[in-house]
CSV table of C-alpha atoms in Angstrom, one decimal:
chain,number,residue,atom,x,y,z
A,1,MET,CA,-14.1,-1.8,21.1
A,2,LEU,CA,-16.7,0.8,20.2
A,3,VAL,CA,-16.7,2.8,17.0
A,4,VAL,CA,-19.0,6.0,17.1
A,5,GLN,CA,-19.6,7.2,13.6
A,6,MET,CA,-20.6,10.9,13.6
A,7,GLU,CA,-22.8,12.6,11.1
A,8,GLY,CA,-21.0,14.8,8.6
A,9,SER,CA,-22.9,17.8,9.8
A,10,CYS,CA,-22.3,17.4,13.5
A,11,GLY,CA,-20.6,20.0,15.3
A,12,GLY,CA,-17.6,20.0,17.7
A,13,LEU,CA,-20.1,20.1,20.8
A,14,ASP,CA,-21.7,16.8,19.6
A,15,VAL,CA,-18.3,15.2,19.5
A,16,ALA,CA,-17.5,16.5,22.9
A,17,ARG,CA,-20.7,15.1,24.3
A,18,VAL,CA,-19.9,11.7,22.9
A,19,CYS,CA,-16.4,11.8,24.5
A,20,ASP,CA,-17.8,12.7,27.8
A,21,ALA,CA,-20.3,10.0,27.7
A,22,LEU,CA,-17.6,7.5,26.9
A,23,GLU,CA,-15.4,9.0,29.7
A,24,ARG,CA,-18.3,8.6,32.2
A,25,GLN,CA,-18.5,4.9,31.2
A,26,GLY,CA,-14.7,4.6,32.2
A,27,ARG,CA,-13.4,4.6,28.6
A,28,SER,CA,-10.7,6.6,27.0
A,29,ALA,CA,-12.0,8.2,23.7
A,30,ARG,CA,-10.0,9.0,20.4
A,31,VAL,CA,-11.3,11.3,17.9
A,32,VAL,CA,-10.4,10.5,14.3
A,33,PRO,CA,-11.1,12.5,11.2
A,34,TRP,CA,-13.1,10.3,8.9
A,35,GLN,CA,-14.9,10.6,5.6
A,36,GLY,CA,-15.4,14.3,5.9
A,37,GLY,CA,-16.6,14.1,9.6
A,38,PHE,CA,-15.2,12.2,12.7
A,39,CYS,CA,-15.2,8.9,14.3
A,40,VAL,CA,-14.8,8.3,17.9
A,41,VAL,CA,-13.0,5.1,18.9
A,42,ALA,CA,-13.1,3.7,22.4
A,43,GLN,CA,-11.7,0.6,24.2
A,44,GLY,CA,-14.2,-1.7,25.9
A,45,GLY,CA,-17.2,-4.0,25.2
A,46,ARG,CA,-20.5,-3.2,23.7
A,47,GLU,CA,-22.1,-2.2,26.9
A,48,GLY,CA,-23.5,1.3,26.8
A,49,ALA,CA,-23.8,1.4,23.0
A,50,GLY,CA,-27.4,2.3,23.1
A,51,ALA,CA,-26.9,5.3,25.1
A,52,LEU,CA,-24.3,6.6,22.8
A,53,ALA,CA,-26.5,6.1,19.8
A,54,SER,CA,-29.1,8.4,21.3
A,55,CYS,CA,-26.5,11.3,21.5
A,56,GLY,CA,-27.0,14.2,19.1
A,57,GLY,CA,-25.0,14.0,15.7
A,58,VAL,CA,-24.4,10.1,16.0
A,59,ARG,CA,-24.9,8.2,12.9
A,60,ARG,CA,-24.0,4.8,14.0
A,61,VAL,CA,-22.4,2.9,16.9
A,62,THR,CA,-20.5,-0.4,16.2
A,63,GLY,CA,-19.2,-2.8,18.8
A,64,THR,CA,-16.4,-5.1,17.7
A,65,THR,CA,-13.6,-7.3,19.2
A,66,CYS,CA,-11.4,-6.5,16.3
A,67,SER,CA,-8.2,-4.9,17.0
A,68,PHE,CA,-8.2,-2.9,13.7
A,69,PRO,CA,-11.6,-1.4,13.8
A,70,LEU,CA,-11.0,1.4,11.3
A,71,ALA,CA,-9.6,-1.0,8.7
A,72,SER,CA,-12.2,-3.6,9.5
A,73,ARG,CA,-14.9,-4.6,7.0
A,74,GLU,CA,-17.0,-5.5,10.1
A,75,VAL,CA,-17.3,-1.9,11.1
A,76,PHE,CA,-17.0,-0.3,7.5
A,77,PRO,CA,-18.8,-2.7,5.2
A,78,GLY,CA,-18.0,-2.3,1.5
A,79,THR,CA,-14.8,-1.7,-0.4
A,80,THR,CA,-12.6,1.4,-0.1
A,81,SER,CA,-11.1,2.7,-3.3
A,82,VAL,CA,-7.9,4.8,-3.0
A,83,GLU,CA,-7.0,7.5,-5.5
A,84,LEU,CA,-3.3,7.5,-5.9
A,85,ALA,CA,-3.3,10.4,-8.3
A,86,PRO,CA,-5.9,12.0,-10.6
A,87,GLY,CA,-7.4,9.2,-12.7
A,88,VAL,CA,-5.5,6.5,-10.9
A,89,VAL,CA,-7.6,4.6,-8.5
A,90,LEU,CA,-7.1,1.3,-6.7
A,91,GLY,CA,-10.0,-0.7,-5.5
A,92,ASP,CA,-12.5,0.4,-8.1
A,93,GLY,CA,-12.4,-3.0,-10.0
A,94,SER,CA,-9.5,-2.1,-12.3
A,95,LEU,CA,-6.1,-3.4,-12.1
A,96,THR,CA,-3.4,-0.8,-11.3
A,97,VAL,CA,0.2,-1.8,-12.3
A,98,MET,CA,3.0,0.0,-10.7
A,99,ALA,CA,6.4,-0.7,-12.3
A,100,GLY,CA,10.0,0.5,-12.4
A,101,PRO,CA,13.4,-0.2,-11.0
A,102,CYS,CA,14.2,-1.3,-7.5
A,103,ALA,CA,16.5,1.7,-7.0
A,104,VAL,CA,16.9,5.1,-8.9
A,105,GLU,CA,20.4,4.7,-10.4
A,106,SER,CA,20.8,7.4,-13.2
A,107,ARG,CA,18.9,9.8,-15.2
A,108,GLU,CA,19.1,7.6,-18.4
A,109,GLN,CA,18.0,4.4,-16.6
A,110,MET,CA,15.1,6.2,-15.0
A,111,LEU,CA,13.7,7.9,-18.1
A,112,ARG,CA,14.2,4.8,-20.3
A,113,THR,CA,12.4,2.5,-17.9
A,114,ALA,CA,9.7,5.1,-17.2
A,115,ARG,CA,8.8,5.5,-20.9
A,116,GLY,CA,8.9,1.7,-21.5
A,117,VAL,CA,6.6,0.8,-18.6
A,118,LYS,CA,4.1,3.5,-19.6
A,119,ALA,CA,4.1,2.3,-23.1
A,120,SER,CA,3.3,-1.1,-21.9
A,121,GLY,CA,0.3,0.1,-19.7
A,122,ALA,CA,1.9,0.8,-16.3
A,123,ARG,CA,-0.2,3.4,-14.4
A,124,VAL,CA,2.4,4.2,-11.6
A,125,LEU,CA,6.2,4.6,-11.7
A,126,ARG,CA,8.0,3.0,-8.9
A,127,GLY,CA,11.6,3.6,-7.9
A,128,GLY,CA,13.6,3.7,-4.8
A,129,ALA,CA,15.5,6.8,-4.0
A,130,PHE,CA,16.4,5.4,-0.3
A,131,LYS,CA,17.1,1.8,-0.1
A,132,PRO,CA,17.2,-0.1,3.3
A,133,ARG,CA,19.7,-2.8,2.9
A,134,SER,CA,20.7,-5.7,5.1
A,135,ASN,CA,24.3,-5.3,4.0
A,136,PRO,CA,25.7,-1.8,5.0
A,137,TYR,CA,28.1,-1.7,2.2
A,138,ALA,CA,25.5,-2.5,-0.5
A,139,PHE,CA,24.1,0.4,-2.7
A,140,GLN,CA,21.8,2.5,-0.5
A,141,GLY,CA,20.3,4.7,-3.2
A,142,LEU,CA,20.9,8.2,-4.5
A,143,GLY,CA,18.7,10.0,-1.8
A,144,SER,CA,17.5,13.4,-2.7
A,145,GLU,CA,19.2,13.2,-6.1
A,146,GLY,CA,17.1,10.2,-6.8
A,147,ILE,CA,13.9,12.2,-5.7
A,148,ALA,CA,14.8,14.7,-8.3
A,149,LEU,CA,15.2,12.1,-11.0
A,150,LEU,CA,11.8,10.6,-10.2
A,151,MET,CA,10.2,13.9,-10.5
A,152,GLU,CA,11.9,14.4,-13.9
A,153,ALA,CA,10.5,11.1,-15.0
A,154,ARG,CA,7.1,12.0,-13.9
A,155,ARG,CA,7.1,15.2,-15.9
A,156,ALA,CA,8.4,13.3,-18.9
A,157,THR,CA,5.8,10.6,-18.7
A,158,GLY,CA,2.9,11.7,-16.6
A,159,LEU,CA,3.1,8.7,-14.4
A,160,PRO,CA,2.6,9.3,-10.6
A,161,VAL,CA,5.5,8.1,-8.5
A,162,VAL,CA,5.7,5.8,-5.5
A,163,THR,CA,8.9,5.6,-3.5
A,164,GLU,CA,9.8,4.3,0.0
A,165,VAL,CA,10.1,6.7,3.0
A,166,MET,CA,12.4,5.5,5.7
A,167,ALA,CA,12.1,7.8,8.8
A,168,PRO,CA,9.5,10.0,10.4
A,169,GLU,CA,11.5,13.1,9.9
A,170,ASP,CA,11.5,12.4,6.1
A,171,VAL,CA,7.8,12.5,5.8
A,172,GLU,CA,7.2,16.1,5.8
A,173,TRP,CA,9.8,17.2,3.1
A,174,LEU,CA,9.3,14.0,1.0
A,175,ALA,CA,5.5,14.0,0.7
A,176,PRO,CA,5.2,17.3,-1.5
A,177,HIS,CA,7.5,15.7,-4.1
A,178,VAL,CA,6.0,12.2,-4.7
A,179,ASP,CA,2.5,10.8,-5.2
A,180,VAL,CA,2.5,7.7,-2.9
A,181,LEU,CA,4.7,7.0,0.0
A,182,GLN,CA,5.9,3.5,0.5
A,183,VAL,CA,6.5,1.8,3.9
A,184,GLY,CA,9.0,-1.1,3.5
A,185,THR,CA,8.8,-4.5,5.1
A,186,ARG,CA,11.4,-3.6,7.7
A,187,ASN,CA,9.5,-0.6,8.7
A,188,MET,CA,6.0,-2.0,9.0
A,189,GLN,CA,6.2,-1.9,12.7
A,190,ASN,CA,8.1,1.5,12.9
A,191,TYR,CA,5.2,3.1,14.9
A,192,SER,CA,6.7,6.7,14.9
A,193,LEU,CA,6.9,6.5,11.0
A,194,LEU,CA,3.2,5.2,10.9
A,195,LYS,CA,1.9,8.0,13.0
A,196,ALA,CA,3.7,10.5,10.9
A,197,LEU,CA,2.1,9.1,7.8
A,198,GLY,CA,-1.2,9.3,9.4
A,199,SER,CA,-1.0,13.2,9.3
A,200,VAL,CA,0.0,13.7,5.7
A,201,ASP,CA,-2.4,14.1,2.7
A,202,ARG,CA,-0.6,11.3,0.7
A,203,PRO,CA,-1.7,7.7,-0.1
A,204,VAL,CA,0.4,5.2,1.7
A,205,LEU,CA,1.5,1.7,0.4
A,206,LEU,CA,2.0,-0.5,3.5
A,207,LYS,CA,4.2,-3.5,2.9
A,208,ARG,CA,3.7,-6.6,5.0
A,209,GLY,CA,6.5,-7.2,7.3
A,210,MET,CA,8.7,-10.2,6.3
A,211,ALA,CA,7.5,-12.2,9.5
A,212,ALA,CA,4.2,-10.2,10.4
A,213,THR,CA,0.9,-12.0,11.0
A,214,VAL,CA,-2.2,-10.7,9.2
A,215,ASP,CA,-3.4,-9.1,12.4
A,216,GLU,CA,-0.2,-7.4,13.0
A,217,TRP,CA,-0.2,-6.0,9.3
A,218,LEU,CA,-3.7,-4.7,9.7
A,219,GLN,CA,-2.8,-3.1,13.0
A,220,ALA,CA,0.0,-1.3,11.4
A,221,ALA,CA,-2.5,0.1,8.9
A,222,GLU,CA,-4.8,1.1,11.7
A,223,TYR,CA,-1.9,3.5,13.1
A,224,ILE,CA,-2.1,5.3,9.8
A,225,LEU,CA,-5.8,5.4,9.8
A,226,ALA,CA,-6.2,6.5,13.3
A,227,GLY,CA,-4.1,9.5,12.5
A,228,GLY,CA,-6.7,10.6,9.9
A,229,ASN,CA,-5.1,9.3,6.7
A,230,GLN,CA,-7.7,7.0,4.9
A,231,ARG,CA,-5.7,6.3,1.8
A,232,VAL,CA,-3.9,3.2,2.9
A,233,VAL,CA,-3.3,0.3,0.4
A,234,LEU,CA,-1.9,-3.1,1.7
A,235,CYS,CA,0.9,-4.9,-0.1
A,236,GLU,CA,1.7,-8.6,0.3
A,237,ARG,CA,5.5,-9.0,-0.5
A,238,GLY,CA,6.2,-12.4,0.6
A,239,ILE,CA,7.1,-13.7,4.1
A,240,ARG,CA,10.3,-15.4,5.3
A,241,SER,CA,10.2,-19.2,5.6
A,242,PHE,CA,12.5,-22.1,5.9
A,243,ASP,CA,12.7,-22.6,2.2
A,244,ARG,CA,15.5,-20.7,0.5
A,245,SER,CA,14.6,-21.7,-3.1
A,246,THR,CA,12.9,-18.4,-3.5
A,247,ARG,CA,13.7,-15.1,-1.7
A,248,ASN,CA,10.5,-15.3,0.3
A,249,THR,CA,7.2,-17.3,0.3
A,250,LEU,CA,4.5,-15.4,-1.5
A,251,ASP,CA,1.4,-15.9,0.6
A,252,LEU,CA,-1.3,-15.4,-2.0
A,253,SER,CA,-4.0,-16.9,0.3
A,254,VAL,CA,-3.6,-13.7,2.3
A,255,VAL,CA,-5.2,-11.8,-0.6
A,256,PRO,CA,-8.7,-13.0,-0.2
A,257,LEU,CA,-8.4,-13.4,3.5
A,258,VAL,CA,-7.4,-9.8,3.9
A,259,LYS,CA,-10.3,-8.7,1.6
A,260,SER,CA,-12.7,-10.5,3.8
A,261,LEU,CA,-11.4,-8.9,6.9
A,262,SER,CA,-10.7,-5.3,5.6
A,263,HIS,CA,-12.2,-2.8,3.1
A,264,LEU,CA,-8.6,-1.6,2.1
A,265,PRO,CA,-7.3,-2.4,-1.3
A,266,VAL,CA,-4.6,-5.1,-1.7
A,267,VAL,CA,-1.7,-5.3,-4.1
A,268,VAL,CA,1.0,-7.8,-4.5
A,269,ASP,CA,4.7,-7.6,-5.1
A,270,PRO,CA,5.9,-10.9,-6.8
A,271,SER,CA,9.4,-9.4,-7.4
A,272,HIS,CA,10.5,-9.2,-3.9
A,273,ALA,CA,8.5,-12.3,-3.0
A,274,THR,CA,10.2,-14.6,-5.4
A,275,GLY,CA,13.5,-13.0,-6.0
A,276,ARG,CA,13.5,-14.7,-9.4
A,277,ARG,CA,12.7,-13.1,-12.7
A,278,GLU,CA,11.2,-16.4,-14.3
A,279,LEU,CA,8.7,-16.6,-11.4
A,280,VAL,CA,7.3,-13.0,-11.5
A,281,ALA,CA,5.1,-13.3,-14.5
A,282,PRO,CA,3.3,-16.5,-13.2
A,283,MET,CA,2.9,-15.3,-9.7
A,284,SER,CA,1.6,-12.0,-11.1
A,285,LEU,CA,-1.1,-13.8,-13.0
A,286,ALA,CA,-1.9,-16.0,-9.9
A,287,ALA,CA,-2.2,-12.8,-7.7
A,288,VAL,CA,-4.7,-11.2,-10.0
A,289,ALA,CA,-6.6,-14.5,-10.1
A,290,ALA,CA,-6.7,-14.4,-6.3
A,291,GLY,CA,-8.3,-11.0,-6.3
A,292,ALA,CA,-5.4,-8.4,-6.1
A,293,ASP,CA,-6.3,-4.8,-6.9
A,294,GLY,CA,-2.9,-4.1,-8.3
A,295,LEU,CA,0.7,-5.3,-8.8
A,296,ILE,CA,3.9,-3.6,-8.1
A,297,LEU,CA,6.7,-5.0,-10.2
A,298,GLU,CA,10.4,-4.4,-10.7
A,299,VAL,CA,11.4,-3.4,-14.1
A,300,HIS,CA,14.8,-2.4,-15.3
A,301,ALA,CA,15.8,-1.3,-18.8
A,302,ARG,CA,19.1,-3.4,-18.3
A,303,PRO,CA,18.5,-5.6,-15.4
A,304,GLU,CA,22.0,-7.2,-15.9
A,305,GLU,CA,23.5,-3.8,-15.0
A,306,ALA,CA,21.2,-3.1,-12.0
A,307,LEU,CA,22.8,-2.0,-8.8
A,308,CYS,CA,20.0,-3.5,-6.8
A,309,ASP,CA,17.9,-6.6,-7.4
A,310,GLY,CA,18.7,-7.2,-10.9
A,311,PRO,CA,17.9,-11.0,-10.8
A,312,GLN,CA,14.2,-10.3,-10.0
A,313,SER,CA,13.8,-7.4,-12.4
A,314,LEU,CA,11.9,-7.9,-15.7
A,315,ASP,CA,13.3,-6.2,-18.8
A,316,LEU,CA,11.0,-4.0,-20.8
A,317,ASP,CA,10.2,-6.9,-23.3
A,318,GLN,CA,9.3,-9.2,-20.5
A,319,PHE,CA,7.1,-6.6,-18.9
A,320,ASP,CA,5.3,-6.0,-22.1
A,321,ALA,CA,4.6,-9.6,-22.4
A,322,LEU,CA,3.3,-9.8,-19.0
A,323,MET,CA,1.0,-6.9,-19.5
A,324,LYS,CA,-0.6,-8.6,-22.7
A,325,ALA,CA,-1.0,-11.8,-20.6
A,326,LEU,CA,-2.8,-9.9,-17.7
A,327,SER,CA,-5.1,-8.4,-20.4
A,328,ARG,CA,-5.9,-11.9,-21.7
A,329,LEU,CA,-6.5,-13.1,-18.1
A,330,HIS,CA,-8.9,-10.3,-17.6
A,331,GLY,CA,-10.9,-11.5,-20.5
A,332,ALA,CA,-11.2,-14.9,-19.0
A,333,LEU,CA,-12.1,-13.4,-15.5
A,334,GLY,CA,-14.7,-11.3,-17.1
A,335,GLU,CA,-16.9,-14.4,-17.7
A,336,GLU,CA,-17.1,-14.8,-13.8
A,337,GLU,CA,-19.8,-13.5,-11.7
A,338,ASP,CA,-17.4,-10.8,-10.0
A,339,PRO,CA,-16.5,-7.8,-12.0
A,340,CYS,CA,-13.3,-8.4,-13.8
A,341,LEU,CA,-10.3,-6.3,-13.3
A,342,ARG,CA,-8.9,-4.5,-16.5
A,343,VAL,CA,-5.5,-3.2,-17.5
A,344,ALA,CA,-5.5,0.3,-18.6
A,345,ARG,CA,-4.0,0.5,-22.1
């Protein structure tokens, strides 16, 4: 594939000339809004790259065999930081912890949990208003009522909100009410949904499919990037394996692997990965040691009463203890050559 990065000051005529040159080479061209300007992405090998580089308004031409060029570190060296909300950034060297219940259940539950996780240092409030469940009779979430409760919790605490979006038709109405849109594991290859998310001005938290390869995961991210939305965060949440001792198998090796392949930030969800409360803290620490930019954790004020995923949810005291342990770990990592992550307190 060829990626033609245009100068920010280039005009529409410059972009049109590049597209025309590509079409004369027998390639189809796609124009993508990118970093205040445009990129033109085309199928095919590196042949003809020199001629394109001489076109007006072209900053750089990169040839790659990568199937996810916009997400690739080969094409875009360095690391992308994603602003989730004013003052809350993933990928800048700090550790961003997102915490809250699996599902929004009630006003009291939501407000108590939100205040508790904020007091312990969480930067983002998570909560599912719409819950895709394997069992059609299981609790499916409160829907729009849950969104209203999340908005109330945001007003009460100042924490930005991340929640799952289920269908393309929900993106437009949901985006103005939340700060981060989450794509769940079952929807990672819902390409209609990914295309819709590419056209909105909201960060997207893209969870890895339960049986997805790394290449499939990054190509899913490419769908969103190709739509013009550059604020994509990857989330490892465990993959399905033969062992049922845990809910899934947390693939922590994927954190440094994906960081070597992609410039996008990576967070880890040890709650869904393990399905066991006693494993969440050690796997959170391991994820940070592996280089994760953030964590997304299930926390409930009363896990024993949770309507969804209570066995994997931390209570507020356990979450506070984990945040203290993360801070101590950061002190140890600070002795390393790489910049340490820090928990905002």
